[in-house]
Amino acid sequence: MFKKSFYYLWGSQALSNTVDVFYLVALMTFVLSTTNSIMFATLVPFIRVTAQLASGFLAPLMVANYRLPFLLTISQSGQFLLFSLLAFYLSPWIGGNSFLLIYGIIACISFLDGWTTPARNALVPRLVSDEVLMKANGMVATTDQVVQFAGWALSGLMVAKLGAFPVLVIVAAGYGIAMLVTFWIEDPLEPPRRGIWDWRTASKQGYMALKEAQTASDPSSEIKSPTRWDTLKEGWVLIWKSPRLRALTVMDVTDMFGGSVWAGAFMLVFVKEVLLKDEQWWGYINASYFAGAVIGGLLVVAFVGRLEKRIFAAMLAGMLGYALLTTLFAVNSYAPLALLLVLLTGPMTELAAVSRRTLIQRSASKERLPQIFSAQATLLNTVFGISLLAMSGIAEWLGIVNMYLFAAGITLLAICTGIVNRSSFRKEVHIVEP
């Protein structure tokens, strides 16, 4: 069963992620046209990722002290206000050109955005019944891929046709609508609000709920208030003490380390050096990759009933299929076949990713998921950045083909991790409290 709040969450995040892509393209275009410097333009996504990483480190403090819908609303409201200020500053009427201010606002917007993904992933299992959890994850994953697939292409066309500033106005309006929708999201684990503007229930959700429950059963009991350090490390401790969560996190991290090979720069080199094609075929490969991911998400939703019965096997099958297709892609030099192979990796990637996320959500109490997803998001973002540097070195020293073969081998290591820890997936695992 899907609660109404799930659709509000799904819609607001889809819209917010779409305008995120629009503003990146518009701002990079604006900076490039103003400075004629590729370095200044690439600072936009770099600052965004860096600020999100910093936000991820502090996210456990936020989720421990505030309700998840409240965090989403604060995040969306802040992004709307800051981006409206940025759009006004860059408007033809003001003509702002201080890049220190522009980059500073981008960093603040990205910092606020760093809370949204952990909060969203933790909210999903609260807003749907367990029977449709995998379907809900598939729907969210499909939407994410549609945004990536269509957003970059559409934003480029809009900037080319309308110019950077009109697109910034559209982005500000999109943030505003996403902000309003988040007011209607209700968390079943918190007391119901009397109205969408009543945020007085946004108090501590983890420690205070535990304290009230224990005090009610034993008035003489006393719980020591956790320090900030205890709160920051809670998600990491939960992951470490749960065999299933530990295995899933290792698999996620291992897979992420090899996943950076699909970044645009690596694929461009492969297209030119191996397929002997130009940038046009680079665009075809990118489009095929995202189209495959969208198709994969739709297939997961369509066959969720069958996949639910063998979710662990489905996860391993998706990873194995991805590794084999990546290997074939690496050793192939026929461009049309490369398009097909990249298209087929999409369903394998989505099958593995949706299965892993569902297993994580079922491996801990709903109250503990925000801390767990915050820790994982920080870890995965860090690993992805390291992976970009490592894969660049491998491509430089061993060649682009060996880089893709190396990435496929990394995925096989992730599969081995799952097989070695398969006993933890055969029974319900209750999370160990820190």
Short mmCIF file of C-alpha atoms in Angstrom, two decimals:
data_model
loop_
_atom_site.label_atom_id
_atom_site.label_comp_id
_atom_site.label_asym_id
_atom_site.label_seq_id
_atom_site.Cartn_x
_atom_site.Cartn_y
_atom_site.Cartn_z
CA MET A 1 0.00 0.00 0.00
CA PHE A 2 1.27 3.47 -0.91
CA LYS A 3 0.48 6.33 1.46
CA LYS A 4 -0.40 9.67 -0.06
CA SER A 5 2.77 11.19 1.39
CA PHE A 6 4.85 8.81 -0.74
CA TYR A 7 3.53 10.44 -3.89
CA TYR A 8 4.27 13.90 -2.46
CA LEU A 9 7.82 12.76 -1.64
CA TRP A 10 8.28 11.12 -5.02
CA GLY A 11 6.97 14.13 -6.95
CA SER A 12 8.83 16.79 -4.99
CA GLN A 13 12.16 14.95 -5.27
CA ALA A 14 11.68 14.28 -8.98
CA LEU A 15 11.01 17.97 -9.62
CA SER A 16 13.87 19.09 -7.39
CA ASN A 17 16.35 16.72 -9.08
CA THR A 18 15.19 17.91 -12.50
CA VAL A 19 15.79 21.58 -11.76
CA ASP A 20 19.13 20.64 -10.17
CA VAL A 21 20.28 19.45 -13.59
CA PHE A 22 18.86 22.58 -15.25
CA TYR A 23 20.69 24.94 -12.91
CA LEU A 24 24.01 23.12 -13.30
CA VAL A 25 23.85 23.43 -17.09
CA ALA A 26 22.62 27.03 -16.98
CA LEU A 27 25.26 28.17 -14.49
CA MET A 28 28.10 26.34 -16.24
CA THR A 29 26.99 27.98 -19.51
CA PHE A 30 26.80 31.40 -17.86
CA VAL A 31 30.24 31.09 -16.25
CA LEU A 32 31.82 29.76 -19.45
CA SER A 33 30.34 32.54 -21.60
CA THR A 34 31.42 35.18 -19.05
CA THR A 35 34.96 33.97 -18.39
CA ASN A 36 35.79 31.78 -21.41
CA SER A 37 37.45 29.51 -18.85
CA ILE A 38 36.69 25.80 -18.68
CA MET A 39 38.29 25.69 -15.23
CA PHE A 40 35.90 28.31 -13.84
CA ALA A 41 32.95 26.45 -15.39
CA THR A 42 33.97 23.08 -13.94
CA LEU A 43 34.22 24.67 -10.50
CA VAL A 44 30.40 24.70 -10.44
CA PRO A 45 29.96 20.88 -10.23
CA PHE A 46 33.14 20.57 -8.13
CA ILE A 47 31.87 22.99 -5.47
CA ARG A 48 28.50 21.26 -5.55
CA VAL A 49 29.97 17.81 -4.85
CA THR A 50 32.34 19.14 -2.17
CA ALA A 51 29.53 20.93 -0.32
CA GLN A 52 27.29 17.86 -0.49
CA LEU A 53 30.10 15.76 0.96
CA ALA A 54 30.53 18.20 3.87
CA SER A 55 26.78 18.16 4.41
CA GLY A 56 26.81 14.36 4.49
CA PHE A 57 29.25 14.34 7.41
CA LEU A 58 26.90 16.54 9.46
CA ALA A 59 23.65 14.89 8.29
CA PRO A 60 23.51 12.46 11.30
CA LEU A 61 23.22 15.44 13.65
CA MET A 62 20.32 16.80 11.63
CA VAL A 63 18.38 13.55 11.34
CA ALA A 64 18.87 12.89 15.06
CA ASN A 65 17.40 16.25 16.04
CA TYR A 66 14.70 16.90 13.46
CA ARG A 67 11.88 15.02 11.76
CA LEU A 68 12.64 13.92 8.21
CA PRO A 69 9.79 15.89 6.55
CA PHE A 70 10.96 18.97 8.44
CA LEU A 71 14.50 18.48 7.11
CA LEU A 72 13.21 18.11 3.56
CA THR A 73 11.14 21.26 3.89
CA ILE A 74 14.04 23.27 5.35
CA SER A 75 16.28 21.98 2.56
CA GLN A 76 13.81 22.82 -0.22
CA SER A 77 12.90 26.20 1.30
CA GLY A 78 16.54 27.16 1.67
CA GLN A 79 17.37 26.10 -1.88
CA PHE A 80 14.39 28.07 -3.22
CA LEU A 81 15.33 31.26 -1.37
CA LEU A 82 19.04 31.04 -2.13
CA PHE A 83 18.52 30.24 -5.79
CA SER A 84 15.96 33.04 -6.17
CA LEU A 85 18.59 35.38 -4.72
CA LEU A 86 21.19 34.01 -7.16
CA ALA A 87 18.87 34.34 -10.17
CA PHE A 88 18.04 37.94 -9.18
CA TYR A 89 21.75 38.73 -8.75
CA LEU A 90 22.53 37.36 -12.23
CA SER A 91 19.50 39.02 -13.85
CA PRO A 92 19.94 41.67 -16.57
CA TRP A 93 18.77 44.29 -14.04
CA ILE A 94 21.59 43.62 -11.55
CA GLY A 95 24.21 42.01 -13.79
CA GLY A 96 26.17 40.56 -10.89
CA ASN A 97 29.66 39.32 -11.74
CA SER A 98 31.25 38.44 -8.40
CA PHE A 99 32.18 34.79 -8.81
CA LEU A 100 33.11 34.54 -5.15
CA LEU A 101 29.47 35.32 -4.28
CA ILE A 102 28.13 33.03 -7.02
CA TYR A 103 30.25 30.08 -5.90
CA GLY A 104 29.36 30.81 -2.26
CA ILE A 105 25.62 30.60 -2.98
CA ILE A 106 26.15 27.40 -4.99
CA ALA A 107 27.99 25.90 -2.02
CA CYS A 108 25.13 26.82 0.36
CA ILE A 109 22.48 25.38 -1.98
CA SER A 110 24.47 22.15 -2.38
CA PHE A 111 25.05 21.90 1.37
CA LEU A 112 21.29 21.98 1.97
CA ASP A 113 20.77 19.43 -0.80
CA GLY A 114 23.13 16.99 0.91
CA TRP A 115 20.42 16.01 3.44
CA THR A 116 17.75 15.13 0.90
CA THR A 117 18.88 11.74 -0.46
CA PRO A 118 19.45 10.07 2.95
CA ALA A 119 16.17 11.54 4.20
CA ARG A 120 14.29 10.36 1.12
CA ASN A 121 15.68 6.82 1.24
CA ALA A 122 14.85 6.57 4.95
CA LEU A 123 11.32 7.92 4.44
CA VAL A 124 10.32 5.55 1.62
CA PRO A 125 9.92 2.41 3.83
CA ARG A 126 7.85 4.50 6.28
CA LEU A 127 5.44 5.63 3.57
CA VAL A 128 4.78 2.26 1.88
CA SER A 129 3.96 -1.20 3.16
CA ASP A 130 6.71 -3.83 3.10
CA GLU A 131 4.94 -5.74 0.30
CA VAL A 132 5.44 -2.87 -2.16
CA LEU A 133 8.79 -1.55 -0.86
CA MET A 134 10.83 -2.93 -3.76
CA LYS A 135 8.29 -1.54 -6.24
CA ALA A 136 8.51 1.88 -4.57
CA ASN A 137 12.31 1.80 -4.79
CA GLY A 138 12.04 0.83 -8.45
CA MET A 139 9.72 3.76 -9.12
CA VAL A 140 12.09 6.19 -7.40
CA ALA A 141 15.13 4.74 -9.22
CA THR A 142 13.37 4.95 -12.58
CA THR A 143 12.46 8.58 -11.97
CA ASP A 144 16.06 9.36 -11.03
CA GLN A 145 17.27 7.88 -14.31
CA VAL A 146 14.60 9.66 -16.37
CA VAL A 147 15.71 12.94 -14.79
CA GLN A 148 19.34 12.21 -15.69
CA PHE A 149 18.47 10.94 -19.17
CA ALA A 150 16.10 13.73 -20.18
CA GLY A 151 17.32 16.52 -17.90
CA TRP A 152 20.76 17.03 -19.42
CA ALA A 153 19.51 16.93 -23.00
CA LEU A 154 16.48 19.14 -22.33
CA SER A 155 18.41 21.66 -20.24
CA GLY A 156 21.00 22.06 -23.00
CA LEU A 157 18.27 22.77 -25.55
CA MET A 158 16.53 25.22 -23.21
CA VAL A 159 19.73 27.14 -22.50
CA ALA A 160 20.52 27.26 -26.24
CA LYS A 161 17.01 28.49 -27.15
CA LEU A 162 16.14 30.74 -24.20
CA GLY A 163 19.47 31.71 -22.70
CA ALA A 164 20.89 31.10 -19.24
CA PHE A 165 18.82 33.62 -17.24
CA PRO A 166 15.31 32.45 -18.32
CA VAL A 167 16.34 28.89 -17.41
CA LEU A 168 17.44 30.14 -13.98
CA VAL A 169 13.96 31.66 -13.51
CA ILE A 170 12.38 28.31 -14.44
CA VAL A 171 14.67 26.59 -11.93
CA ALA A 172 13.65 29.01 -9.15
CA ALA A 173 9.97 28.33 -9.91
CA GLY A 174 10.63 24.57 -9.84
CA TYR A 175 12.32 24.83 -6.44
CA GLY A 176 9.35 26.82 -5.18
CA ILE A 177 6.83 24.18 -6.26
CA ALA A 178 8.98 21.38 -4.78
CA MET A 179 9.14 23.34 -1.52
CA LEU A 180 5.35 23.65 -1.33
CA VAL A 181 4.78 19.95 -2.01
CA THR A 182 7.07 18.91 0.86
CA PHE A 183 4.71 20.64 3.33
CA TRP A 184 2.20 17.83 2.72
CA ILE A 185 4.59 14.98 3.55
CA GLU A 186 3.60 13.26 6.80
CA ASP A 187 5.88 10.81 8.61
CA PRO A 188 3.80 8.00 10.23
CA LEU A 189 6.37 7.72 13.02
CA GLU A 190 5.75 11.28 14.21
CA PRO A 191 2.59 12.75 15.80
CA PRO A 192 0.17 14.04 13.14
CA ARG A 193 0.31 17.77 12.48
CA ARG A 194 -2.85 19.81 12.75
CA GLY A 195 -1.94 21.69 9.59
CA ILE A 196 0.79 21.76 6.96
CA TRP A 197 2.40 24.78 8.63
CA ASP A 198 2.52 23.20 12.11
CA TRP A 199 6.15 22.15 12.55
CA ARG A 200 6.20 22.17 16.34
CA THR A 201 6.52 18.37 16.28
CA ALA A 202 9.94 18.73 14.65
CA SER A 203 11.89 17.74 17.75
CA LYS A 204 14.35 14.98 18.52
CA GLN A 205 13.12 11.72 17.00
CA GLY A 206 15.66 9.07 18.01
CA TYR A 207 16.92 9.69 21.50
CA MET A 208 13.81 11.45 22.84
CA ALA A 209 11.44 8.75 21.60
CA LEU A 210 13.63 6.11 23.24
CA LYS A 211 13.80 8.09 26.47
CA GLU A 212 10.03 8.59 26.65
CA ALA A 213 9.36 4.92 25.99
CA GLN A 214 11.80 3.74 28.64
CA THR A 215 10.67 6.31 31.20
CA ALA A 216 7.05 5.22 30.72
CA SER A 217 7.91 1.59 31.41
CA ASP A 218 10.42 2.29 34.17
CA PRO A 219 10.21 5.76 35.75
CA SER A 220 13.40 5.15 37.69
CA SER A 221 15.44 4.55 34.56
CA GLU A 222 17.70 7.27 33.25
CA ILE A 223 19.22 7.51 29.81
CA LYS A 224 22.42 9.41 29.35
CA SER A 225 22.17 12.07 26.66
CA PRO A 226 24.37 11.19 23.66
CA THR A 227 27.20 13.54 22.74
CA ARG A 228 27.52 15.01 19.24
CA TRP A 229 30.30 12.55 18.53
CA ASP A 230 28.02 9.66 19.56
CA THR A 231 25.38 10.97 17.15
CA LEU A 232 27.85 11.40 14.28
CA LYS A 233 29.22 7.87 14.61
CA GLU A 234 25.89 6.14 15.30
CA GLY A 235 25.21 5.19 11.66
CA TRP A 236 28.72 3.83 11.24
CA VAL A 237 28.41 1.74 14.43
CA LEU A 238 25.04 0.36 13.30
CA ILE A 239 26.52 -0.70 9.96
CA TRP A 240 29.55 -2.30 11.58
CA LYS A 241 27.56 -4.31 14.13
CA SER A 242 25.07 -5.73 11.61
CA PRO A 243 26.57 -8.51 9.42
CA ARG A 244 23.98 -7.91 6.71
CA LEU A 245 24.40 -4.12 6.63
CA ARG A 246 28.17 -4.50 6.74
CA ALA A 247 28.12 -6.86 3.75
CA LEU A 248 25.73 -4.64 1.78
CA THR A 249 27.84 -1.56 2.47
CA VAL A 250 31.05 -3.30 1.39
CA MET A 251 29.29 -4.42 -1.79
CA ASP A 252 28.00 -0.89 -2.42
CA VAL A 253 31.41 0.66 -1.86
CA THR A 254 33.20 -1.92 -4.01
CA ASP A 255 30.70 -1.52 -6.82
CA MET A 256 30.86 2.28 -6.58
CA PHE A 257 34.65 2.21 -6.91
CA GLY A 258 34.29 0.66 -10.36
CA GLY A 259 31.15 2.57 -11.32
CA SER A 260 32.98 5.81 -12.11
CA VAL A 261 34.19 4.34 -15.43
CA TRP A 262 30.89 5.45 -16.98
CA ALA A 263 31.74 9.11 -16.33
CA GLY A 264 31.66 11.16 -19.51
CA ALA A 265 35.40 11.75 -19.89
CA PHE A 266 36.28 8.03 -19.79
CA MET A 267 33.60 7.14 -22.30
CA LEU A 268 34.78 9.89 -24.65
CA VAL A 269 38.31 8.46 -24.62
CA PHE A 270 36.94 4.96 -25.27
CA VAL A 271 34.84 6.18 -28.19
CA LYS A 272 37.79 7.93 -29.81
CA GLU A 273 40.56 5.39 -29.12
CA VAL A 274 38.73 2.06 -29.32
CA LEU A 275 35.59 2.65 -31.38
CA LEU A 276 37.39 5.20 -33.57
CA LYS A 277 34.34 7.48 -33.62
CA ASP A 278 33.79 11.19 -32.94
CA GLU A 279 31.93 13.10 -30.23
CA GLN A 280 28.58 12.35 -31.88
CA TRP A 281 28.94 8.68 -31.00
CA TRP A 282 29.92 9.73 -27.48
CA GLY A 283 26.47 11.29 -27.24
CA TYR A 284 24.88 8.10 -28.58
CA ILE A 285 26.69 6.00 -25.96
CA ASN A 286 25.60 8.32 -23.14
CA ALA A 287 22.00 8.28 -24.34
CA SER A 288 22.05 4.50 -24.63
CA TYR A 289 23.41 4.15 -21.09
CA PHE A 290 20.68 6.28 -19.53
CA ALA A 291 17.97 4.73 -21.71
CA GLY A 292 19.04 1.30 -20.49
CA ALA A 293 18.85 2.48 -16.88
CA VAL A 294 15.30 3.78 -17.43
CA ILE A 295 14.25 0.53 -19.08
CA GLY A 296 15.85 -1.38 -16.21
CA GLY A 297 13.88 0.55 -13.63
CA LEU A 298 10.64 -0.09 -15.48
CA LEU A 299 11.41 -3.81 -15.72
CA VAL A 300 12.10 -4.00 -11.99
CA VAL A 301 8.71 -2.40 -11.28
CA ALA A 302 6.97 -4.70 -13.78
CA PHE A 303 8.46 -7.94 -12.39
CA VAL A 304 8.69 -6.94 -8.75
CA GLY A 305 6.43 -9.81 -7.67
CA ARG A 306 8.85 -12.43 -8.95
CA LEU A 307 11.97 -10.58 -7.83
CA GLU A 308 10.70 -10.21 -4.26
CA LYS A 309 10.81 -13.99 -3.80
CA ARG A 310 14.53 -14.13 -4.64
CA ILE A 311 15.77 -10.65 -3.89
CA PHE A 312 19.28 -11.70 -2.82
CA ALA A 313 19.72 -13.86 -5.93
CA ALA A 314 18.33 -11.03 -8.06
CA MET A 315 20.92 -8.64 -6.64
CA LEU A 316 23.81 -11.03 -7.43
CA ALA A 317 22.39 -11.78 -10.89
CA GLY A 318 22.23 -8.07 -11.69
CA MET A 319 25.82 -7.54 -10.58
CA LEU A 320 27.06 -10.58 -12.51
CA GLY A 321 25.24 -9.47 -15.66
CA TYR A 322 26.73 -6.00 -15.31
CA ALA A 323 30.26 -7.40 -14.90
CA LEU A 324 29.94 -9.63 -17.98
CA LEU A 325 28.49 -6.85 -20.14
CA THR A 326 31.22 -4.45 -19.01
CA THR A 327 33.83 -7.03 -19.99
CA LEU A 328 32.28 -7.47 -23.44
CA PHE A 329 32.07 -3.69 -23.83
CA ALA A 330 35.78 -3.35 -23.02
CA VAL A 331 36.98 -5.90 -25.59
CA ASN A 332 34.56 -4.84 -28.35
CA SER A 333 35.55 -2.32 -31.03
CA TYR A 334 32.35 -2.40 -33.15
CA ALA A 335 30.41 0.79 -32.40
CA PRO A 336 26.80 -0.45 -32.97
CA LEU A 337 27.44 -3.46 -30.71
CA ALA A 338 28.86 -1.11 -28.06
CA LEU A 339 25.55 0.77 -28.09
CA LEU A 340 23.64 -2.47 -27.50
CA LEU A 341 25.96 -3.60 -24.71
CA VAL A 342 25.67 -0.27 -22.90
CA LEU A 343 21.88 -0.39 -23.27
CA LEU A 344 21.80 -3.87 -21.69
CA THR A 345 23.88 -2.81 -18.71
CA GLY A 346 21.00 -0.57 -17.60
CA PRO A 347 18.60 -3.32 -16.49
CA MET A 348 21.45 -5.16 -14.73
CA THR A 349 22.55 -2.01 -12.88
CA GLU A 350 19.03 -1.12 -11.76
CA LEU A 351 18.25 -4.69 -10.69
CA ALA A 352 21.32 -4.76 -8.44
CA ALA A 353 20.89 -1.22 -7.09
CA VAL A 354 17.16 -1.50 -6.28
CA SER A 355 17.64 -4.92 -4.66
CA ARG A 356 20.49 -3.61 -2.49
CA ARG A 357 18.56 -0.55 -1.38
CA THR A 358 15.53 -2.67 -0.49
CA LEU A 359 17.66 -5.08 1.51
CA ILE A 360 19.26 -2.19 3.41
CA GLN A 361 15.84 -0.75 4.25
CA ARG A 362 14.73 -4.12 5.60
CA SER A 363 17.88 -4.67 7.65
CA ALA A 364 17.27 -2.01 10.29
CA SER A 365 14.45 -0.40 12.21
CA LYS A 366 12.79 2.52 10.45
CA GLU A 367 13.95 4.84 13.24
CA ARG A 368 17.60 3.97 12.55
CA LEU A 369 17.56 4.21 8.74
CA PRO A 370 18.30 7.98 8.55
CA GLN A 371 21.61 7.55 10.40
CA ILE A 372 22.52 4.51 8.28
CA PHE A 373 21.76 6.18 4.96
CA SER A 374 23.62 9.33 6.04
CA ALA A 375 26.74 7.30 6.82
CA GLN A 376 26.47 5.37 3.57
CA ALA A 377 25.94 8.50 1.46
CA THR A 378 29.06 10.09 2.93
CA LEU A 379 31.09 6.94 2.34
CA LEU A 380 29.86 6.43 -1.23
CA ASN A 381 30.46 10.07 -2.23
CA THR A 382 33.99 9.86 -0.85
CA VAL A 383 34.69 6.58 -2.64
CA PHE A 384 33.34 7.94 -5.91
CA GLY A 385 35.73 10.90 -5.77
CA ILE A 386 38.68 8.62 -5.00
CA SER A 387 37.56 6.28 -7.77
CA LEU A 388 37.65 9.05 -10.38
CA LEU A 389 41.29 9.73 -9.55
CA ALA A 390 42.23 6.03 -9.37
CA MET A 391 40.52 5.14 -12.64
CA SER A 392 42.16 8.12 -14.34
CA GLY A 393 45.54 6.74 -13.30
CA ILE A 394 44.69 3.22 -14.51
CA ALA A 395 43.47 4.59 -17.86
CA GLU A 396 46.65 6.62 -18.20
CA TRP A 397 49.07 3.83 -17.27
CA LEU A 398 47.31 0.66 -18.50
CA GLY A 399 44.98 1.97 -21.20
CA ILE A 400 41.25 2.63 -21.37
CA VAL A 401 40.36 -1.00 -22.24
CA ASN A 402 42.15 -2.36 -19.18
CA MET A 403 40.40 0.25 -17.06
CA TYR A 404 36.97 -1.17 -18.03
CA LEU A 405 38.22 -4.73 -17.47
CA PHE A 406 39.50 -3.67 -14.05
CA ALA A 407 36.07 -2.19 -13.24
CA ALA A 408 34.38 -5.46 -14.20
CA GLY A 409 36.77 -7.34 -11.91
CA ILE A 410 35.88 -5.01 -9.03
CA THR A 411 32.20 -5.90 -9.47
CA LEU A 412 33.12 -9.60 -9.28
CA LEU A 413 34.79 -8.87 -5.94
CA ALA A 414 31.54 -7.29 -4.75
CA ILE A 415 29.67 -10.45 -5.81
CA CYS A 416 32.15 -12.60 -3.87
CA THR A 417 31.50 -10.43 -0.80
CA GLY A 418 27.80 -11.21 -1.08
CA ILE A 419 28.37 -14.94 -1.55
CA VAL A 420 30.75 -15.14 1.43
CA ASN A 421 28.16 -13.37 3.62
CA ARG A 422 25.11 -15.16 2.19
CA SER A 423 24.23 -16.66 5.58
CA SER A 424 23.30 -13.19 6.86
CA PHE A 425 20.66 -12.93 4.12
CA ARG A 426 18.91 -16.22 4.90
CA LYS A 427 17.14 -14.96 8.00
CA GLU A 428 15.77 -11.77 9.47
CA VAL A 429 18.57 -9.80 11.04
CA HIS A 430 17.73 -7.45 13.88
CA ILE A 431 19.89 -4.41 14.09
CA VAL A 432 22.35 -4.27 16.95
CA GLU A 433 21.96 -1.07 18.95
CA PRO A 434 25.13 0.95 19.56
#
